[in-house]
Amino acid sequence: MASVRVRKLVKKFDQTVAVNQMDLEVEDGEFMVFLGPSGCGKTTTLRCIAGLELPDGGEILIDERPVTNLPPADRDIAFVFQSFSLYPHMTVRENLAFPLRAVRTPQNVIDERVAAAARSLHIEKLLDRRPNKLSGGEMQRVAIGRAIVRRPKVFLMDEPLSALDAKLRTEMRAEIKRLQSDLGATTIYVTHDQLEAMSMGDKIAIMFGGLLQQIGTPTEVYDNPRNLFVAGFIGSPAMNTLPCHRAGNLLNILPSADSGDGKVVVLPVAPEAEARFGSAPEGKDLILGVRPEDIALAREPKPDFLPAEVYIVEPLGSEKIISLRIGGHVVKARTPPTFPATQGETLFARIDQSRAHLFDAATEESLTCR
């Protein structure tokens, strides 16, 4: 396996900059996930690494060897596409063996590698079937197996699970992660699904508008988002955001335009958050960010709890998501499934300020990212 280095990568389509000055390092054996909405540049970056797109600037190195201008066949990579792309007239065994036969690998080596890949992917019983006799999950396993038999330096995967239903996606996420761990394979995986990214990646590279917004472990990007985009994109439900000003040891949550009374909600800064919020400038437009799980609810008034009207209740089986109105803003809180709440009633909410965030409203950059 090998490392991948991307330096100042630029890719344009006519006047549109799809990837802008991308700097990225994927270590040997690492599982890196490119995450972002459609059109953010993640697939274009992957295709540039694969050699399927020629960059307009920058450099790409695989195993410290410059490959920017090399054709895909000379980069020693394997690409798993969004579509399964199996040969319908070949059996599973023949599909798995095809990349090796194309480079005239000895038959005994082909048999050994096909058998090993089939065992890893639990498809030994499917080797004599053709693709039209396989389920979607089985076809995806075969497509991954065809990449494995080549034993490349780097695996590249472009949304390989997007065509599967929800149950199969969950199963295949675990299968791919376990397989990557067993092989110790350097892998770059593209998805727009943040749950896939959080559950599979050693590190996540979050992209938007052709720019790398943040890179880090799933825990790092979740707990310490660098900007409002990352904060809102990572997590389900997304982070709640409330406009506010700081005045000494108070955070004044500004009312929404449709709140009616224009009343400011005053939130005293908790002692555990003084160091966290103390550097935020006074009187400047700020955004308070808080995760749904960091809002505690009570049915009776308590110190440091704000009154909040229940806007909607979403029972999800293992939990409830309760939407509340605070200062006219709708915020979501995550509660146990047994917590009683009725639309229209008043509850009381406490924000865990030790885990809350402040963002500069003008730049959208975090003021509390550690």
Coordinates of N, CA, C and O in Angstrom, one line a residue, residues 267 294-300 302-308 324 326 331 333 346-352:
L267 N -29.2 34.6 27.9 CA -28.6 33.3 28.4 C -27.3 33.7 29.2 O -26.3 34.0 28.6
D294 N -27.1 18.1 23.1 CA -26.6 19.0 24.1 C -27.7 19.9 24.7 O -27.3 20.9 25.3
I295 N -28.9 19.6 24.4 CA -30.0 20.4 25.0 C -30.8 19.4 25.9 O -31.4 18.4 25.5
A296 N -30.8 19.8 27.2 CA -31.6 19.0 28.2 C -32.9 19.6 28.4 O -33.1 20.8 28.4
L297 N -34.0 18.8 28.5 CA -35.3 19.2 28.7 C -35.9 18.9 30.1 O -35.6 17.8 30.6
A298 N -36.7 19.7 30.6 CA -37.4 19.5 31.9 C -38.9 19.9 31.7 O -39.2 20.8 30.9
R299 N -39.7 19.3 32.5 CA -41.2 19.7 32.4 C -41.5 20.8 33.4 O -42.6 21.5 33.2
E300 N -40.6 21.1 34.4 CA -40.9 22.1 35.4 C -39.7 23.1 35.3 O -38.6 22.8 34.9
K302 N -36.5 25.3 36.0 CA -35.3 25.0 36.8 C -34.3 26.1 36.6 O -34.4 26.8 35.5
P303 N -33.3 26.3 37.5 CA -32.3 27.3 37.2 C -31.5 27.0 35.9 O -31.2 25.9 35.6
D304 N -31.3 28.1 35.1 CA -30.5 28.0 33.9 C -31.3 27.3 32.7 O -30.8 27.1 31.7
F305 N -32.6 27.0 33.0 CA -33.4 26.5 31.9 C -34.3 27.6 31.3 O -34.8 28.4 32.0
L306 N -34.4 27.6 30.0 CA -35.2 28.6 29.3 C -36.5 28.0 28.9 O -36.6 26.8 28.5
P307 N -37.6 28.8 29.0 CA -38.9 28.3 28.6 C -38.9 28.2 27.0 O -38.3 29.0 26.3
A308 N -39.5 27.1 26.6 CA -39.5 26.8 25.2 C -40.9 26.1 24.8 O -41.3 25.1 25.5
L324 N -38.4 22.8 19.3 CA -38.8 23.8 20.2 C -38.7 25.2 19.6 O -37.9 25.4 18.8
I326 N -37.5 28.8 20.6 CA -36.8 29.7 21.6 C -36.5 31.0 20.9 O -35.8 31.0 19.9
V331 N -35.5 25.1 17.3 CA -34.3 24.3 17.7 C -34.7 22.8 18.0 O -35.8 22.6 18.4
A333 N -34.1 19.1 19.9 CA -33.5 18.5 21.0 C -33.7 17.0 20.9 O -34.7 16.5 20.5
T346 N -45.5 24.0 27.0 CA -44.2 24.7 27.3 C -43.3 23.7 28.1 O -43.8 23.2 29.1
L347 N -42.1 23.6 27.6 CA -41.1 22.8 28.4 C -40.0 23.8 28.7 O -40.0 25.0 28.4
F348 N -38.9 23.3 29.4 CA -37.8 24.1 29.8 C -36.5 23.5 29.3 O -36.3 22.3 29.5
A349 N -35.7 24.3 28.6 CA -34.5 23.7 28.0 C -33.2 24.3 28.5 O -33.2 25.5 28.8
R350 N -32.2 23.5 28.7 CA -30.9 23.9 29.2 C -29.9 23.6 28.1 O -29.8 22.4 27.7
I351 N -29.1 24.6 27.7 CA -28.0 24.3 26.7 C -26.7 24.0 27.5 O -26.3 24.7 28.4
D352 N -26.1 22.9 27.1 CA -24.8 22.5 27.7 C -23.8 23.4 27.0 O -23.3 23.1 25.9

